[in-house]
Amino acid sequence: TGCAAGSRPATCSSWSAAEPSRTAQHRAAGPWGPPSSSPAMLGFESGRDDVLRLSPQTPGSPAAPRRQSKESSLTINCVTFPHPDIMPEQQLLKPSEWSYCDYFWADKKDSQGNNTVSGFEILLQKQLKGKQMQKEMAEFVRERIKIEEEYAKNLSKLSQNSLAAQEEGTLGEAWAQLKKSLADEAEVHLKFSSKLQSEVEKPLLNFRENFKKDMKKCDHHIADLRKQLASRYAAVEKARKALTERQKDLEMKTQQLEVKLSNKTEEEIKKARRKSTQAGDDLMRCVDLYNQAQSKWFEEMVTTTLELERLEVERVEMIRQHLCQYTQLRHETDMFNQSTVELVDQLLRKVDPAKDRELWVKEHKTGDIRPVDMEI
Amino acid sequence: TGCAAGSRPATCSSWSAAEPSRTAQHRAAGPWGPPSSSPAMLGFESGRDDVLRLSPQTPGSPAAPRRQSKESSLTINCVTFPHPDIMPEQQLLKPSEWSYCDYFWADKKDSQGNNTVSGFEILLQKQLKGKQMQKEMAEFVRERIKIEEEYAKNLSKLSQNSLAAQEEGTLGEAWAQLKKSLADEAEVHLKFSSKLQSEVEKPLLNFRENFKKDMKKCDHHIADLRKQLASRYAAVEKARKALTERQKDLEMKTQQLEVKLSNKTEEEIKKARRKSTQAGDDLMRCVDLYNQAQSKWFEEMVTTTLELERLEVERVEMIRQHLCQYTQLRHETDMFNQSTVELVDQLLRKVDPAKDRELWVKEHKTGDIRPVDMEI
């Protein structure tokens, strides 16, 4: 059935059971398409509870159940909960999962205590904050990219500097390679920064493109259902008041009949009874409509909060994955960096002062004929 | 002996042999203390050559050896070399070592061809250039240090940035560690830069503190010896001219004696012969002094160029060692850098969306009592 779950002293199962397809249709049209699990799959209890049927034909009887109702349930902000004194045994929809669908049924006073915030609003704020966090992480990565680019630029510039460029021989070769290695390092850091951008920053930003729009849609949808619930609650209250008046009228007229028995009065009593019965029927229809609306809201709350929950899992997994990508890129950067000095090390091992002297002497020698003593 | 090496048709071994201690003394007082090897150890040939002794008593004889001398030796810039036409077989002092002491005996015309530059000057320029290269390497390292400091500063600043600081749960912990890892990276790069300074830049700069002073001392010392050689060469030329005049005078007076025999003339011939003999002795002494000076210069050239050679080997080895230190520090930096992301990786592996939801729901839940149908 499409009704609210939990053990219920009174249900509208007879009416709501007549409209299962409408509810299902609505669910399918939700902002994220078909829900991942139907209420039945989630372990919703079906309406096998004891059904209390109201006989509108019994005058005065509407008052009695109402008093009973007042004891067994409690309507807060137009949502009807079981009465705290007669706490029904409710099993969580998704036990031990700390699922959003189980913990956000009540409204909450905001920090100033003036307005109430719905549980759903709190979940939405969590989603929006999560997205903000994701955006800030992307910004952080952006800053890191800038630092890497700056570092690479400086290394590259220093690499091209002419300092000690005239060093010669094997030492000169090792030195030239050391200078070149800075350009290699710069290359490694540039690659790091470019991969950071394509593999970390961009995915973090991309993910949230339609998110806010979806959240707003979602917000409006649930808010509309709450408004409908409120207006139907108002209708119930109005119908209840009307019934009370009709019952009072009927009672009065019945007492009048006992005093002076007349044909005209009997006619009026019949009329008053018909009107009272009609008011009872009205109330019944209003309660039915209210319960339908609450049922609809309930279902949408379950499917939507489950969807938000799924989105949050997705967000955490996705961020985790891209932060792992970050550490992976850092590792690779360190690895590639290692290799930039390997060639320098090789050439440093080949540095040979004797060889360098040979090269230099061959080029600059002035004469190897030694002086001899002068003869007279 | 302290004489110039090589096969010599005429030597001053008889005189120079009388002063071995003076030469040794001088060598010991050289700018770098005792030389690493004495000329004898370097394979200098001792003066076993055929010694040509001049008899000052034989008039006219000084001219004949001089003509012989002109053919067997050649004086360039006051330094006496074997004549190119009668090239003596000289073995290198340090064969197959391309030693400085073997290849810089002649002077060289400078690039404009106006002035001559001594071989020693060329070696000194090489030393000064080497030192300049070393200084420039230190400057290069200094620039690298600055780049590292700047990089570390930027990483550290970004690490303290508050972006996404409100991320919660296990993901929040991993994120906080990722941000902290930038401070660790900054630390690694700061350590790199500080070690670059103390273990690479500073040693490269320290090494050359007294170097220029030493080189100047050295330069002056060898230049003074060349000046002495020049003045003694001038004395030889002057003495040679005087002898020639005395010989001419004696010859003239001998011819006069043949024309008119008189007592007075015989007296004059005796006097002229005595003067000619004295001029021959003078020339002999001047040549001896010249050869002593050349011998001294030769020895100082050998010990000093060997010292410069040792210094250059030391320089190359020292630079090689500190560039190796640079690559070692780079390696270590990469290694330490690797470890900065290890803790991030650990915490990323622990990221658990379910756990994060539990923590959040526990803190923010509004109510787990589900709504129930309203009774009439």
PDB file of N, CA and C in Angstrom, chain A residues 227-285:
ATOM      1  N   LYS A 227       2.922  21.632   1.476  1.00  0.00           N
ATOM      2  CA  LYS A 227       1.872  22.645   1.379  1.00  0.00           C
ATOM      3  C   LYS A 227       0.514  21.973   1.179  1.00  0.00           C
ATOM      4  N   GLN A 228       0.505  20.992   0.302  1.00  0.00           N
ATOM      5  CA  GLN A 228      -0.746  20.255   0.048  1.00  0.00           C
ATOM      6  C   GLN A 228      -1.237  19.614   1.346  1.00  0.00           C
ATOM      7  N   LEU A 229      -0.267  19.049   2.074  1.00  0.00           N
ATOM      8  CA  LEU A 229      -0.593  18.410   3.354  1.00  0.00           C
ATOM      9  C   LEU A 229      -1.220  19.442   4.297  1.00  0.00           C
ATOM     10  N   ALA A 230      -0.649  20.646   4.305  1.00  0.00           N
ATOM     11  CA  ALA A 230      -1.148  21.693   5.190  1.00  0.00           C
ATOM     12  C   ALA A 230      -2.570  22.093   4.803  1.00  0.00           C
ATOM     13  N   SER A 231      -2.781  22.258   3.483  1.00  0.00           N
ATOM     14  CA  SER A 231      -4.125  22.697   3.067  1.00  0.00           C
ATOM     15  C   SER A 231      -5.148  21.592   3.338  1.00  0.00           C
ATOM     16  N   ARG A 232      -4.744  20.364   3.168  1.00  0.00           N
ATOM     17  CA  ARG A 232      -5.685  19.276   3.441  1.00  0.00           C
ATOM     18  C   ARG A 232      -5.937  19.126   4.948  1.00  0.00           C
ATOM     19  N   TYR A 233      -4.900  19.461   5.717  1.00  0.00           N
ATOM     20  CA  TYR A 233      -5.097  19.431   7.172  1.00  0.00           C
ATOM     21  C   TYR A 233      -6.108  20.505   7.563  1.00  0.00           C
ATOM     22  N   ALA A 234      -5.978  21.685   6.948  1.00  0.00           N
ATOM     23  CA  ALA A 234      -6.923  22.770   7.205  1.00  0.00           C
ATOM     24  C   ALA A 234      -8.343  22.337   6.837  1.00  0.00           C
ATOM     25  N   ALA A 235      -8.466  21.625   5.706  1.00  0.00           N
ATOM     26  CA  ALA A 235      -9.790  21.134   5.268  1.00  0.00           C
ATOM     27  C   ALA A 235     -10.362  20.168   6.293  1.00  0.00           C
ATOM     28  N   VAL A 236      -9.513  19.314   6.830  1.00  0.00           N
ATOM     29  CA  VAL A 236      -9.960  18.356   7.855  1.00  0.00           C
ATOM     30  C   VAL A 236     -10.496  19.117   9.058  1.00  0.00           C
ATOM     31  N   GLU A 237      -9.722  20.116   9.492  1.00  0.00           N
ATOM     32  CA  GLU A 237     -10.119  20.876  10.668  1.00  0.00           C
ATOM     33  C   GLU A 237     -11.470  21.563  10.441  1.00  0.00           C
ATOM     34  N   LYS A 238     -11.617  22.121   9.195  1.00  0.00           N
ATOM     35  CA  LYS A 238     -12.857  22.809   8.854  1.00  0.00           C
ATOM     36  C   LYS A 238     -14.042  21.819   8.870  1.00  0.00           C
ATOM     37  N   ALA A 239     -13.816  20.658   8.285  1.00  0.00           N
ATOM     38  CA  ALA A 239     -14.871  19.632   8.205  1.00  0.00           C
ATOM     39  C   ALA A 239     -15.225  19.132   9.606  1.00  0.00           C
ATOM     40  N   ARG A 240     -14.167  19.019  10.445  1.00  0.00           N
ATOM     41  CA  ARG A 240     -14.401  18.555  11.807  1.00  0.00           C
ATOM     42  C   ARG A 240     -15.286  19.560  12.559  1.00  0.00           C
ATOM     43  N   LYS A 241     -14.961  20.868  12.357  1.00  0.00           N
ATOM     44  CA  LYS A 241     -15.746  21.916  12.997  1.00  0.00           C
ATOM     45  C   LYS A 241     -17.197  21.854  12.514  1.00  0.00           C
ATOM     46  N   ALA A 242     -17.392  21.711  11.202  1.00  0.00           N
ATOM     47  CA  ALA A 242     -18.735  21.640  10.605  1.00  0.00           C
ATOM     48  C   ALA A 242     -19.511  20.464  11.185  1.00  0.00           C
ATOM     49  N   LEU A 243     -18.859  19.331  11.286  1.00  0.00           N
ATOM     50  CA  LEU A 243     -19.524  18.142  11.835  1.00  0.00           C
ATOM     51  C   LEU A 243     -19.972  18.396  13.268  1.00  0.00           C
ATOM     52  N   THR A 244     -19.055  19.014  14.042  1.00  0.00           N
ATOM     53  CA  THR A 244     -19.378  19.303  15.433  1.00  0.00           C
ATOM     54  C   THR A 244     -20.640  20.166  15.515  1.00  0.00           C
ATOM     55  N   GLU A 245     -20.678  21.180  14.637  1.00  0.00           N
ATOM     56  CA  GLU A 245     -21.842  22.079  14.638  1.00  0.00           C
ATOM     57  C   GLU A 245     -23.124  21.314  14.266  1.00  0.00           C
ATOM     58  N   ARG A 246     -23.015  20.471  13.224  1.00  0.00           N
ATOM     59  CA  ARG A 246     -24.164  19.679  12.782  1.00  0.00           C
ATOM     60  C   ARG A 246     -24.634  18.767  13.897  1.00  0.00           C
ATOM     61  N   GLN A 247     -23.660  18.206  14.612  1.00  0.00           N
ATOM     62  CA  GLN A 247     -24.033  17.288  15.692  1.00  0.00           C
ATOM     63  C   GLN A 247     -24.752  18.046  16.806  1.00  0.00           C
ATOM     64  N   LYS A 248     -24.187  19.268  17.113  1.00  0.00           N
ATOM     65  CA  LYS A 248     -24.827  20.108  18.142  1.00  0.00           C
ATOM     66  C   LYS A 248     -26.266  20.420  17.726  1.00  0.00           C
ATOM     67  N   ASP A 249     -26.430  20.808  16.447  1.00  0.00           N
ATOM     68  CA  ASP A 249     -27.750  21.143  15.896  1.00  0.00           C
ATOM     69  C   ASP A 249     -28.707  19.957  16.016  1.00  0.00           C
ATOM     70  N   LEU A 250     -28.223  18.805  15.654  1.00  0.00           N
ATOM     71  CA  LEU A 250     -29.049  17.589  15.728  1.00  0.00           C
ATOM     72  C   LEU A 250     -29.465  17.311  17.174  1.00  0.00           C
ATOM     73  N   GLU A 251     -28.482  17.443  18.095  1.00  0.00           N
ATOM     74  CA  GLU A 251     -28.738  17.188  19.511  1.00  0.00           C
ATOM     75  C   GLU A 251     -29.816  18.139  20.036  1.00  0.00           C
ATOM     76  N   MET A 252     -29.617  19.428  19.670  1.00  0.00           N
ATOM     77  CA  MET A 252     -30.570  20.450  20.105  1.00  0.00           C
ATOM     78  C   MET A 252     -31.985  20.110  19.610  1.00  0.00           C
ATOM     79  N   LYS A 253     -32.037  19.764  18.334  1.00  0.00           N
ATOM     80  CA  LYS A 253     -33.351  19.502  17.750  1.00  0.00           C
ATOM     81  C   LYS A 253     -33.992  18.257  18.338  1.00  0.00           C
ATOM     82  N   THR A 254     -33.123  17.249  18.674  1.00  0.00           N
ATOM     83  CA  THR A 254     -33.643  16.030  19.307  1.00  0.00           C
ATOM     84  C   THR A 254     -34.241  16.370  20.666  1.00  0.00           C
ATOM     85  N   GLN A 255     -33.561  17.240  21.436  1.00  0.00           N
ATOM     86  CA  GLN A 255     -34.082  17.671  22.753  1.00  0.00           C
ATOM     87  C   GLN A 255     -35.396  18.425  22.577  1.00  0.00           C
ATOM     88  N   GLN A 256     -35.465  19.279  21.554  1.00  0.00           N
ATOM     89  CA  GLN A 256     -36.701  20.036  21.278  1.00  0.00           C
ATOM     90  C   GLN A 256     -37.859  19.068  20.992  1.00  0.00           C
ATOM     91  N   LEU A 257     -37.556  17.978  20.288  1.00  0.00           N
ATOM     92  CA  LEU A 257     -38.568  16.992  19.943  1.00  0.00           C
ATOM     93  C   LEU A 257     -39.154  16.360  21.202  1.00  0.00           C
ATOM     94  N   GLU A 258     -38.227  16.119  22.196  1.00  0.00           N
ATOM     95  CA  GLU A 258     -38.699  15.500  23.439  1.00  0.00           C
ATOM     96  C   GLU A 258     -39.675  16.434  24.162  1.00  0.00           C
ATOM     97  N   VAL A 259     -39.482  17.748  24.048  1.00  0.00           N
ATOM     98  CA  VAL A 259     -40.342  18.738  24.750  1.00  0.00           C
ATOM     99  C   VAL A 259     -41.715  18.836  24.048  1.00  0.00           C
ATOM    100  N   LYS A 260     -41.714  19.226  22.790  1.00  0.00           N
ATOM    101  CA  LYS A 260     -43.018  19.308  22.090  1.00  0.00           C
ATOM    102  C   LYS A 260     -42.940  18.511  20.788  1.00  0.00           C
ATOM    103  N   LEU A 261     -43.725  17.454  20.789  1.00  0.00           N
ATOM    104  CA  LEU A 261     -43.716  16.561  19.643  1.00  0.00           C
ATOM    105  C   LEU A 261     -44.547  17.150  18.508  1.00  0.00           C
ATOM    106  N   SER A 262     -43.922  17.493  17.453  1.00  0.00           N
ATOM    107  CA  SER A 262     -44.677  18.026  16.300  1.00  0.00           C
ATOM    108  C   SER A 262     -44.117  17.423  15.022  1.00  0.00           C
ATOM    109  N   ASN A 263     -44.934  17.402  13.985  1.00  0.00           N
ATOM    110  CA  ASN A 263     -44.536  16.868  12.703  1.00  0.00           C
ATOM    111  C   ASN A 263     -43.364  17.648  12.105  1.00  0.00           C
ATOM    112  N   LYS A 264     -43.538  18.964  12.236  1.00  0.00           N
ATOM    113  CA  LYS A 264     -42.523  19.848  11.652  1.00  0.00           C
ATOM    114  C   LYS A 264     -41.129  19.580  12.263  1.00  0.00           C
ATOM    115  N   THR A 265     -41.083  19.394  13.585  1.00  0.00           N
ATOM    116  CA  THR A 265     -39.825  19.147  14.273  1.00  0.00           C
ATOM    117  C   THR A 265     -39.189  17.828  13.818  1.00  0.00           C
ATOM    118  N   GLU A 266     -40.062  16.791  13.657  1.00  0.00           N
ATOM    119  CA  GLU A 266     -39.534  15.502  13.214  1.00  0.00           C
ATOM    120  C   GLU A 266     -38.887  15.606  11.840  1.00  0.00           C
ATOM    121  N   GLU A 267     -39.540  16.445  11.014  1.00  0.00           N
ATOM    122  CA  GLU A 267     -38.986  16.706   9.679  1.00  0.00           C
ATOM    123  C   GLU A 267     -37.596  17.337   9.811  1.00  0.00           C
ATOM    124  N   GLU A 268     -37.535  18.335  10.763  1.00  0.00           N
ATOM    125  CA  GLU A 268     -36.257  19.055  10.952  1.00  0.00           C
ATOM    126  C   GLU A 268     -35.172  18.145  11.500  1.00  0.00           C
ATOM    127  N   ILE A 269     -35.561  17.234  12.386  1.00  0.00           N
ATOM    128  CA  ILE A 269     -34.574  16.279  12.935  1.00  0.00           C
ATOM    129  C   ILE A 269     -34.028  15.401  11.824  1.00  0.00           C
ATOM    130  N   LYS A 270     -34.936  14.915  10.984  1.00  0.00           N
ATOM    131  CA  LYS A 270     -34.498  14.075   9.861  1.00  0.00           C
ATOM    132  C   LYS A 270     -33.458  14.821   9.009  1.00  0.00           C
ATOM    133  N   LYS A 271     -33.790  16.132   8.762  1.00  0.00           N
ATOM    134  CA  LYS A 271     -32.931  16.979   7.942  1.00  0.00           C
ATOM    135  C   LYS A 271     -31.560  17.171   8.629  1.00  0.00           C
ATOM    136  N   ALA A 272     -31.660  17.444   9.971  1.00  0.00           N
ATOM    137  CA  ALA A 272     -30.409  17.678  10.729  1.00  0.00           C
ATOM    138  C   ALA A 272     -29.553  16.408  10.749  1.00  0.00           C
ATOM    139  N   ARG A 273     -30.207  15.249  10.862  1.00  0.00           N
ATOM    140  CA  ARG A 273     -29.455  13.979  10.882  1.00  0.00           C
ATOM    141  C   ARG A 273     -28.780  13.750   9.540  1.00  0.00           C
ATOM    142  N   ARG A 274     -29.536  14.084   8.476  1.00  0.00           N
ATOM    143  CA  ARG A 274     -28.970  13.895   7.132  1.00  0.00           C
ATOM    144  C   ARG A 274     -27.718  14.802   6.965  1.00  0.00           C
ATOM    145  N   LYS A 275     -27.906  16.051   7.446  1.00  0.00           N
ATOM    146  CA  LYS A 275     -26.783  17.000   7.337  1.00  0.00           C
ATOM    147  C   LYS A 275     -25.587  16.550   8.180  1.00  0.00           C
ATOM    148  N   SER A 276     -25.853  16.016   9.385  1.00  0.00           N
ATOM    149  CA  SER A 276     -24.784  15.530  10.269  1.00  0.00           C
ATOM    150  C   SER A 276     -24.048  14.364   9.608  1.00  0.00           C
ATOM    151  N   THR A 277     -24.864  13.458   9.030  1.00  0.00           N
ATOM    152  CA  THR A 277     -24.270  12.306   8.336  1.00  0.00           C
ATOM    153  C   THR A 277     -23.408  12.796   7.179  1.00  0.00           C
ATOM    154  N   GLN A 278     -23.953  13.793   6.485  1.00  0.00           N
ATOM    155  CA  GLN A 278     -23.208  14.361   5.355  1.00  0.00           C
ATOM    156  C   GLN A 278     -21.882  14.988   5.841  1.00  0.00           C
ATOM    157  N   ALA A 279     -21.983  15.719   7.003  1.00  0.00           N
ATOM    158  CA  ALA A 279     -20.768  16.335   7.567  1.00  0.00           C
ATOM    159  C   ALA A 279     -19.770  15.266   7.967  1.00  0.00           C
ATOM    160  N   GLY A 280     -20.297  14.159   8.492  1.00  0.00           N
ATOM    161  CA  GLY A 280     -19.414  13.024   8.842  1.00  0.00           C
ATOM    162  C   GLY A 280     -18.732  12.480   7.603  1.00  0.00           C
ATOM    163  N   ASP A 281     -19.528  12.335   6.540  1.00  0.00           N
ATOM    164  CA  ASP A 281     -18.949  11.845   5.275  1.00  0.00           C
ATOM    165  C   ASP A 281     -17.877  12.813   4.774  1.00  0.00           C
ATOM    166  N   ASP A 282     -18.209  14.116   4.859  1.00  0.00           N
ATOM    167  CA  ASP A 282     -17.245  15.155   4.444  1.00  0.00           C
ATOM    168  C   ASP A 282     -15.924  15.011   5.196  1.00  0.00           C
ATOM    169  N   LEU A 283     -16.050  14.921   6.501  1.00  0.00           N
ATOM    170  CA  LEU A 283     -14.845  14.796   7.335  1.00  0.00           C
ATOM    171  C   LEU A 283     -14.053  13.556   6.931  1.00  0.00           C
ATOM    172  N   MET A 284     -14.795  12.454   6.742  1.00  0.00           N
ATOM    173  CA  MET A 284     -14.147  11.209   6.366  1.00  0.00           C
ATOM    174  C   MET A 284     -13.367  11.393   5.053  1.00  0.00           C
ATOM    175  N   ARG A 285     -14.033  12.085   4.091  1.00  0.00           N
ATOM    176  CA  ARG A 285     -13.376  12.312   2.794  1.00  0.00           C
ATOM    177  C   ARG A 285     -12.136  13.211   2.972  1.00  0.00           C
TER     178      ARG A 285
END
